[in-house]
Amino acid sequence: MTRLRDLGVVPGYLPTGPHNAITDVPGVRVGHVTLISGEGRLTPGTGPVRTGVTAILPHDGNLYRQKVAAAAKTINGFGKATGFEQIRERGVIETPIILTNTLNVGRAADALVSYMLRDNPDIGITTGTVCPVVGECNDGFVNDIQGRHVHQEHVWQAIETACDGAVAEGNVGAGTGTQCFQFKGGIGTASRHVGAFTLGALVQSNYGLRRDLLVLGAPIGRHFLDKLLPQPGPGSIMMVLATDAPFDSRQLERLAARAAFGLARTGSFCQDGSGDFVIAFSTANPWPHDALPDDVQMVTRMAESGTVMDDFFLAVVEAIEEAILNSLVAAQTLTGRDGNTLFAIPHDQLVELLRRYRRL
Amino acid sequence: MTRLRDLGVVPGYLPTGPHNAITDVPGVRVGHVTLISGEGRLTPGTGPVRTGVTAILPHDGNLYRQKVAAAAKTINGFGKATGFEQIRERGVIETPIILTNTLNVGRAADALVSYMLRDNPDIGITTGTVCPVVGECNDGFVNDIQGRHVHQEHVWQAIETACDGAVAEGNVGAGTGTQCFQFKGGIGTASRHVGAFTLGALVQSNYGLRRDLLVLGAPIGRHFLDKLLPQPGPGSIMMVLATDAPFDSRQLERLAARAAFGLARTGSFCQDGSGDFVIAFSTANPWPHDALPDDVQMVTRMAESGTVMDDFFLAVVEAIEEAILNSLVAAQTLTGRDGNTLFAIPHDQLVELLRRYRRL
Amino acid sequence: MTRLRDLGVVPGYLPTGPHNAITDVPGVRVGHVTLISGEGRLTPGTGPVRTGVTAILPHDGNLYRQKVAAAAKTINGFGKATGFEQIRERGVIETPIILTNTLNVGRAADALVSYMLRDNPDIGITTGTVCPVVGECNDGFVNDIQGRHVHQEHVWQAIETACDGAVAEGNVGAGTGTQCFQFKGGIGTASRHVGAFTLGALVQSNYGLRRDLLVLGAPIGRHFLDKLLPQPGPGSIMMVLATDAPFDSRQLERLAARAAFGLARTGSFCQDGSGDFVIAFSTANPWPHDALPDDVQMVTRMAESGTVMDDFFLAVVEAIEEAILNSLVAAQTLTGRDGNTLFAIPHDQLVELLRRYRRL
Amino acid sequence: MTRLRDLGVVPGYLPTGPHNAITDVPGVRVGHVTLISGEGRLTPGTGPVRTGVTAILPHDGNLYRQKVAAAAKTINGFGKATGFEQIRERGVIETPIILTNTLNVGRAADALVSYMLRDNPDIGITTGTVCPVVGECNDGFVNDIQGRHVHQEHVWQAIETACDGAVAEGNVGAGTGTQCFQFKGGIGTASRHVGAFTLGALVQSNYGLRRDLLVLGAPIGRHFLDKLLPQPGPGSIMMVLATDAPFDSRQLERLAARAAFGLARTGSFCQDGSGDFVIAFSTANPWPHDALPDDVQMVTRMAESGTVMDDFFLAVVEAIEEAILNSLVAAQTLTGRDGNTLFAIPHDQLVELLRRYRRL
């Protein structure tokens, strides 16, 4: 797997974590299940299958019992992500975050409910219910999306195999069949250190017109227009931010708002049909599900004086930009239903162009 | 079935439509599927079952091709309703509205996707995807909610049997297992005429402490505290508003915001654990899915000068209040899992109390 | 000055603070300046004057240096309150809260800026700027509102004379010329104890149709329709909530959302032309303006598990309802420009009606 | 005055209007009043003065009587713009839009009220009140901002001298004392044709770190770091969008959301202290203030099917990017209080760098 920095390209100023991945935030784990089967002509409901599921786990305890502070930000709401109303009201996430394809959100949400019930058998009986958080992109250009091939077993497997350390990128998990500026895209991740804290990003890229692709500001996309076959229109992007800094949900929403600025650096103008969503969480100061003996807790809080917010905002922009470019660089050419093909961006030409534009 | 007006109770000033139901808005249809089976001790995943599904269809054409102007308003977001991001972004609904129980949202959304695919086989292949709209309440006090007993066949049946005219209320459809101020609640509906237009409401009631119940302002609930068995805490309420007046999505959101005032008239203080959501739509000026030869359409628009908004706001408040009280009055005592029982409010005592408080 | 409880009327269940006023929250102070001059025919720009200014001070330190956690909630945005964007972004208030009349907001904001500059001469020079928070109601039925008679000296005086203890209500300060259900209204306040904490409310009432007035749920207003002279239409209401419980801005926004439920209890259906706004703040855990040596602070946080939020939500609803009714009961008949008169609600008839409806 | 295109730099694909200015939208006019006086050491309240006011008039009729459809979008709410609550609620603007400096918002709003009263003497007497819309940036680095030197006469003059045709840019009006990436910035404008319609943008730039400045994606700013004197931190940006396409307020808000993507193209990461706001309006289908004989109007509506939104979204991004760069290129070196100097970006070096990065 090639990453952006393997090509010598370094976006931004801030230092990365050891894996340059969302998993650099202590406790955060990622799992993928990739579903590829069948070839040739689309038979709706049957295949070919080019899809998958990605799970992001904020910590390794019981998330329902120890919820993480969170925010959801909608940049463009043409999408079917679910769970946002409760994130906004209560400022927490209480399940793993699941990414999959658009039409599979219902099934993935249901599978996630099943998973939560297994570990919390009191849900709906002697305690409240549970709010599954699922995001999505449309991979229907290569995948039998009507078939909704991500089943409960796949969601559970993604959760249960989630691990820390390096994260697979490109055509994996929820990024198996997605595109990025009409190249093959998929999953990408990156991280930044901000003082003693870490900020990580993971994206499921599926948006953009090739004409518009920028890499470090250079107009790369327009040099590939002659090879542009009929391809999907703009899709969407799911962006997940994690940090161990003790931000509250309002502050996390401020961080999430900066994801748009990282997205814009790659050339997006946030198309009408794009569901562009951000989910941000902090692993610090979890919120207990069960009643406490005392309603008042002592917690840490990030000040908003000085430059602390700007340091994190820049980290968000850099990490989102790099995660997207990683999703692009790591992806490999994929042919799906009806022979529809998403081509990987050629690394050598990308490097050459970056040199020509003096960005390398 | 007894309705509030059968007891001689008339909330508000405005005239009702012929059925005093959301179906008084021309073209709007409602379908219920009620699932009751098993008795006795809860076996999670098996039963007893006390749940269901309710479908509201804004018009009888192809909703995906002719979307209705809509708004979603979150009064308290502790809930799992889905589809709101796209309603807010695009200002339309493109599917029937499905109500069911909390843990069943994923399955109902998936069933709704299947239904839409049946009639629009190009979804996800040669056109965009589809955004299912599903609301919910928690009926776990009497129902095996973990079992998620609402399946695709039930969702489809609710849609396909939807009809205009009188609407069944109380323990039906999505209201089968829900409660209202710790009495049995469920589905309720009402309507108001506003000039040449109609405003209809339908609720799935599942909230409130008995102590707080007000009927026409009279403190009815506190007279029934001696009979209060251990019962569920506060739940939620889903409120759907329909009109044939040509409001745009911003105006519909303003209407939706008034639902809170109708809700408050019954004594709610909008508890923490309550998912209180409003979905409002107009059947006028549908938005086409497919590209038009000309981007500019001629449509009608409601002015906001004069008293036109106030007339509709009052209609919302009255219709919501009456729909909730209808859900209460129409409901019948129901025993579910573990012998848990939700008692219907006794009509004779209700009438007597209203007389005592000079509200009759 | 007569208050609601002086008539024997007790709304709600929860205990009040010692003054049943927003000033029961330790550190909170209130100051009024009442401007009454001239009589007879309106000469725009000259008089008669029936207006004023009310200042609410969250604590007695330097608010710019020690900002209070805050939220702003718009129930109906037909109003000219200012400062909300920054409250939402940063979750704090950094000035006293000023209430005045609608057309005077600009002058009051400017006066508030001047006041802040006096105590913080570095503003705009070596540190950032300052965000004045000003709310308003339209008192033009009795007041020469075009004249904008609230000047800098009045704003400063309201701030500098602010004190704790009992709060004047009715025709005082920003409530001098306002109405409530087409009776004379004005300033009202109330408080509730919630465990070891206090929740206080202060309102500037100026809304409602007489027909709709409810007192403890009883339809009081409709008994006074024969005496209804041509009067102003619906106006607005400003509602301020204070607490010493350590809520963050998201939680404060949740509290603020419940103000609508207290407002609804009085009969409002939130008319189109009404600017209904809520500002909520907590005196706990102030946010420092200046950079800290360490970005991480230890603070207290209110859990949201158990019933703690419901306890506060009920306190908000009760305090807002009682504050509004106090504004009504404390107000006295006032004649203003062009002989326009706002009549006080007759206490004896109010009591008699409450007895008739068995609410006393 | 030099504009970006005078240097041979052409951002984007879409054609401009005849003046490449917001005034290309028929009926839209712009007026500036520039206030420059005094030199040397700051005497707060006295000078030196380096500030001004800019007025944007959506049409040349009575705006109060014929309001324009509008939206307000907050990208980062650390600012003191006023009037947004009512824009959001009612979806209209009813006054000219005034831009000035941060501490002058109150005075400018008051002056705008006075202006509206002059032409609508019934305001506050026999009809409702009026909602002034004012935006701001902090020009305190060069200006005696505490002095609030923009008075009523200046606001009125900006309105009354507003005209169509070419628009002065750089150090004029509200941009007199503002900066852009620590160069001199100020007012900039641009426009795009989209089919038969026009989309125009006007900005008051006052944000950014020099290090981050991008021009057409090239990292221009970092080449000027050696000449960077101690200068102001990040400020804000006000962005105004106008169009004659018949968008409703929801659609206008969607357009406004894309301004962030144009802003990002210049290198902004939307700093904590930046008040980044967008006001968008359409001159089509004005909303009448006074009650109509019939509540239903026939109006035009832009479809959202096909690519129409994307065409406009791209226009927004391009026009905002170009307007910002115009504000930078047109600005001239300015020395203000305490000798503080904002240097204009050197055109020759800018062009040379763009050539080096192959952007020219």
XYZ file of C-alpha atoms in Angstrom, chain C:
360
model
C -45.967 45.323 44.118
C -48.171 42.272 43.979
C -46.766 38.955 42.898
C -48.568 35.847 41.785
C -48.080 34.064 45.082
C -49.526 37.076 46.915
C -52.807 36.053 45.287
C -52.380 32.547 46.597
C -51.485 31.147 43.204
C -48.636 28.636 43.191
C -47.516 27.260 39.859
C -45.648 23.982 39.925
C -44.072 21.693 42.426
C -40.547 22.829 43.065
C -39.401 25.098 45.914
C -38.391 28.661 45.117
C -35.301 30.519 46.198
C -35.532 33.130 48.928
C -36.593 35.975 46.632
C -38.223 33.808 43.995
C -36.098 35.776 41.563
C -33.235 35.323 39.156
C -31.062 36.978 41.779
C -31.387 33.877 43.922
C -28.598 32.494 41.768
C -25.548 33.636 43.730
C -23.793 36.550 42.076
C -26.555 37.454 39.669
C -27.730 41.035 39.800
C -30.467 43.005 38.068
C -30.796 46.709 37.423
C -33.632 48.721 35.893
C -33.910 52.193 34.491
C -37.478 53.285 33.810
C -38.184 56.168 31.457
C -41.600 57.797 31.638
C -42.194 61.283 30.400
C -44.696 63.244 28.375
C -48.318 62.568 27.630
C -50.832 62.776 24.859
C -50.275 62.756 21.180
C -47.284 61.013 19.665
C -44.617 63.260 18.249
C -42.155 60.804 16.758
C -38.702 61.469 18.129
C -40.008 63.482 21.042
C -42.471 61.440 23.049
C -44.405 60.465 25.028
C -41.779 58.135 26.480
C -42.733 54.839 28.100
C -39.673 52.643 27.888
C -36.550 51.635 29.720
C -33.649 49.287 30.098
C -32.958 46.256 32.239
C -29.495 44.840 32.872
C -28.748 41.306 34.055
C -25.232 40.765 35.385
C -24.135 37.129 35.615
C -21.475 37.832 38.210
C -19.844 40.782 39.894
C -16.375 40.353 38.441
C -15.056 41.471 35.080
C -17.300 39.592 32.682
C -14.975 40.165 29.766
C -12.101 38.520 31.606
C -14.225 35.790 33.153
C -16.896 34.862 30.644
C -19.865 32.749 31.641
C -20.948 29.598 29.831
C -24.076 30.441 27.873
C -26.525 29.462 25.176
C -28.945 31.358 22.978
C -32.105 29.703 21.747
C -34.408 31.187 19.177
C -37.984 29.992 19.509
C -39.290 32.416 16.918
C -36.722 34.629 15.282
C -38.873 37.625 14.378
C -36.750 39.879 16.533
C -33.665 42.039 16.650
C -31.729 40.618 19.575
C -27.991 40.818 18.968
C -24.929 38.870 19.994
C -26.262 35.380 19.377
C -23.780 34.256 16.734
C -20.889 34.523 19.123
C -22.781 32.959 22.015
C -23.418 29.953 19.806
C -19.867 29.708 18.501
C -17.969 30.219 21.695
C -20.567 29.190 24.238
C -20.047 32.230 26.428
C -21.356 35.667 27.283
C -18.806 38.366 28.016
C -20.979 41.382 28.843
C -24.006 42.163 30.961
C -27.244 41.214 29.208
C -29.240 44.282 28.266
C -32.964 44.346 27.514
C -34.656 47.347 25.950
C -37.057 48.259 23.143
C -36.759 47.035 19.581
C -35.534 50.128 17.828
C -33.120 50.929 20.639
C -30.979 47.824 20.232
C -28.274 49.579 18.236
C -27.893 52.377 20.763
C -27.959 49.999 23.700
C -25.349 47.756 22.072
C -23.185 50.788 21.480
C -23.589 51.928 25.073
C -22.668 48.460 26.250
C -19.546 48.518 24.118
C -18.618 51.835 25.716
C -19.124 50.354 29.140
C -16.921 47.385 28.355
C -14.217 49.653 26.927
C -14.145 51.638 30.137
C -13.234 48.573 32.168
C -11.170 46.865 29.496
C -9.257 49.587 27.686
C -7.243 46.992 25.749
C -10.274 45.897 23.721
C -9.644 46.400 20.039
C -6.104 47.579 20.676
C -4.078 44.773 22.225
C -6.758 42.152 22.618
C -9.896 41.153 20.671
C -13.179 42.966 20.419
C -16.296 42.516 22.514
C -19.708 41.065 21.760
C -22.607 43.003 23.299
C -25.715 40.974 24.083
C -28.956 42.915 23.796
C -32.554 41.730 23.639
C -35.691 43.668 22.950
C -39.456 43.941 22.767
C -41.615 46.392 20.849
C -43.264 48.908 23.188
C -44.483 51.137 20.370
C -48.139 50.939 21.389
C -47.526 53.290 24.290
C -44.006 54.556 23.673
C -42.417 56.848 21.109
C -40.317 53.940 19.952
C -38.947 55.844 16.981
C -37.382 58.252 19.442
C -34.999 55.638 20.857
C -34.961 57.352 24.203
C -32.680 54.878 25.954
C -29.273 56.508 25.897
C -25.841 55.479 27.055
C -26.363 56.985 30.490
C -29.429 54.814 31.028
C -27.678 51.614 30.016
C -24.759 52.402 32.265
C -27.058 53.304 35.127
C -28.947 50.040 34.809
C -25.659 48.160 34.996
C -24.229 50.179 37.820
C -27.318 50.093 39.994
C -27.848 46.380 39.498
C -28.212 44.567 42.783
C -29.127 41.240 44.217
C -32.144 40.540 46.396
C -35.699 41.318 45.367
C -36.274 42.429 41.781
C -38.792 45.069 40.770
C -41.372 43.686 38.342
C -44.089 44.905 36.030
C -43.779 48.404 34.531
C -40.070 48.767 35.139
C -36.956 48.879 33.034
C -37.331 47.194 29.685
C -40.856 46.218 30.690
C -42.065 49.750 31.196
C -44.134 49.858 28.034
C -44.743 46.220 27.175
C -47.913 44.154 27.259
C -48.864 40.608 28.052
C -51.941 39.040 26.485
C -53.161 42.566 25.796
C -53.000 43.405 29.475
C -50.133 45.419 30.858
C -47.081 43.185 31.190
C -43.399 43.866 31.692
C -40.629 42.394 33.778
C -41.204 39.252 35.805
C -38.921 36.853 37.587
C -38.984 33.591 39.533
C -36.633 30.885 40.731
C -36.494 27.247 41.688
C -34.204 25.181 43.841
C -32.986 21.981 42.266
C -31.034 20.020 44.802
C -28.143 22.173 45.894
C -28.495 24.438 42.891
C -30.710 27.322 41.869
C -32.343 28.090 38.548
C -33.647 31.588 37.996
C -35.667 33.187 35.208
C -36.350 36.754 34.203
C -38.682 37.735 31.376
C -39.637 40.827 29.452
C -43.177 39.898 28.425
C -44.802 41.486 25.394
C -46.860 38.901 23.567
C -50.158 37.136 23.287
C -53.804 37.568 22.454
C -56.081 38.129 25.424
C -58.347 35.335 24.256
C -55.535 32.845 24.791
C -54.342 33.697 28.310
C -54.154 30.685 30.595
C -53.363 30.867 34.290
C -52.597 27.459 35.781
C -54.374 26.077 32.744
C -57.599 28.003 33.351
C -58.877 29.990 30.352
C -58.757 33.344 32.073
C -58.277 35.543 29.044
C -61.570 34.871 27.355
C -63.435 36.323 30.326
C -62.017 39.758 29.639
C -62.805 40.062 25.971
C -65.634 42.540 26.448
C -63.192 45.034 27.869
C -60.696 44.622 25.073
C -59.982 47.926 23.406
C -58.101 48.162 20.149
C -54.665 47.151 21.199
C -51.344 46.006 19.920
C -50.979 42.702 18.207
C -48.625 40.100 19.463
C -45.150 41.241 20.320
C -42.309 39.213 21.703
C -40.786 37.782 24.799
C -37.220 37.803 26.018
C -36.431 35.077 28.526
C -33.218 34.899 30.530
C -32.224 31.832 32.530
C -29.455 31.711 35.125
C -28.091 28.870 37.182
C -25.158 28.030 39.373
C -25.225 24.398 38.290
C -22.161 23.593 36.186
C -23.851 23.104 32.843
C -21.940 23.565 29.623
C -23.333 25.508 26.697
C -24.933 22.489 25.053
C -26.728 21.634 28.257
C -27.742 25.253 28.727
C -29.242 25.198 25.259
C -31.254 22.174 26.299
C -32.508 24.120 29.310
C -33.287 27.096 27.102
C -35.376 24.910 24.810
C -37.730 24.184 27.701
C -38.571 27.862 28.086
C -40.989 27.364 25.186
C -42.898 24.888 27.319
C -43.248 27.385 30.150
C -44.311 30.017 27.653
C -46.893 27.659 26.178
C -48.418 27.071 29.605
C -49.554 30.678 29.622
C -51.429 30.203 26.354
C -48.949 31.411 23.749
C -48.954 29.724 20.396
C -45.826 31.658 19.394
C -47.202 34.080 16.898
C -45.539 34.931 13.614
C -44.606 38.440 14.638
C -43.174 37.451 17.986
C -39.462 37.473 18.650
C -39.210 34.763 21.280
C -35.650 34.305 22.463
C -33.960 32.618 25.386
C -30.537 33.382 26.812
C -29.252 30.926 29.411
C -26.047 31.088 31.396
C -24.251 29.301 34.178
C -22.144 31.070 36.750
C -20.024 27.964 37.302
C -16.650 27.402 35.663
C -16.131 30.765 33.975
C -14.047 30.762 30.792
C -10.936 32.944 30.983
C -10.397 35.555 28.279
C -6.645 35.580 28.571
C -4.392 32.686 27.646
C -3.635 30.263 30.434
C -0.263 28.791 31.263
C -1.867 25.416 30.680
C -4.640 24.877 28.176
C -6.296 22.239 30.303
C -8.450 23.255 33.258
C -10.156 21.146 35.891
C -13.839 21.962 36.051
C -17.066 20.464 37.309
C -19.616 18.966 34.951
C -23.242 17.995 35.440
C -23.912 14.401 34.517
C -26.818 13.796 32.173
C -27.606 10.352 33.494
C -30.389 9.754 35.988
C -33.085 12.416 36.365
C -30.898 15.464 36.763
C -31.861 17.040 33.460
C -35.561 16.465 34.044
C -35.309 18.146 37.400
C -33.827 21.224 35.797
C -36.166 21.116 32.814
C -39.140 21.190 35.126
C -37.528 24.047 37.012
C -37.199 26.007 33.770
C -40.816 25.433 32.818
C -42.096 26.411 36.240
C -39.820 29.434 36.590
C -40.683 30.769 33.148
C -44.410 30.290 33.698
C -44.260 32.013 37.058
C -41.998 34.815 35.826
C -44.476 35.586 33.052
C -47.421 35.549 35.420
C -45.482 37.753 37.827
C -44.907 40.226 35.006
C -48.664 40.261 34.460
C -49.749 40.480 38.063
C -47.168 43.067 39.095
C -47.921 45.384 36.197
C -50.069 48.464 36.606
C -52.327 50.218 34.149
C -50.334 52.548 31.939
C -51.389 55.202 29.449
C -48.954 56.262 26.808
C -48.801 57.923 23.439
C -52.082 58.948 21.832
C -53.854 57.944 25.001
C -53.183 54.298 24.284
C -53.728 52.399 27.495
C -52.601 48.997 28.652
C -54.794 47.851 31.511
C -53.528 45.794 34.391
C -55.317 42.530 34.896
C -57.782 42.961 37.785
C -56.503 40.815 40.630
C -59.865 40.236 42.222
C -61.429 38.934 39.061
C -58.385 36.821 38.348
C -58.666 35.202 41.750
C -62.388 34.704 41.381
C -61.947 33.056 38.011
C -59.229 30.789 39.317
C -61.598 29.721 42.053
C -64.327 29.111 39.555
C -61.996 26.878 37.587
C -60.946 25.207 40.845
C -57.377 26.269 40.465
C -57.419 27.906 43.847
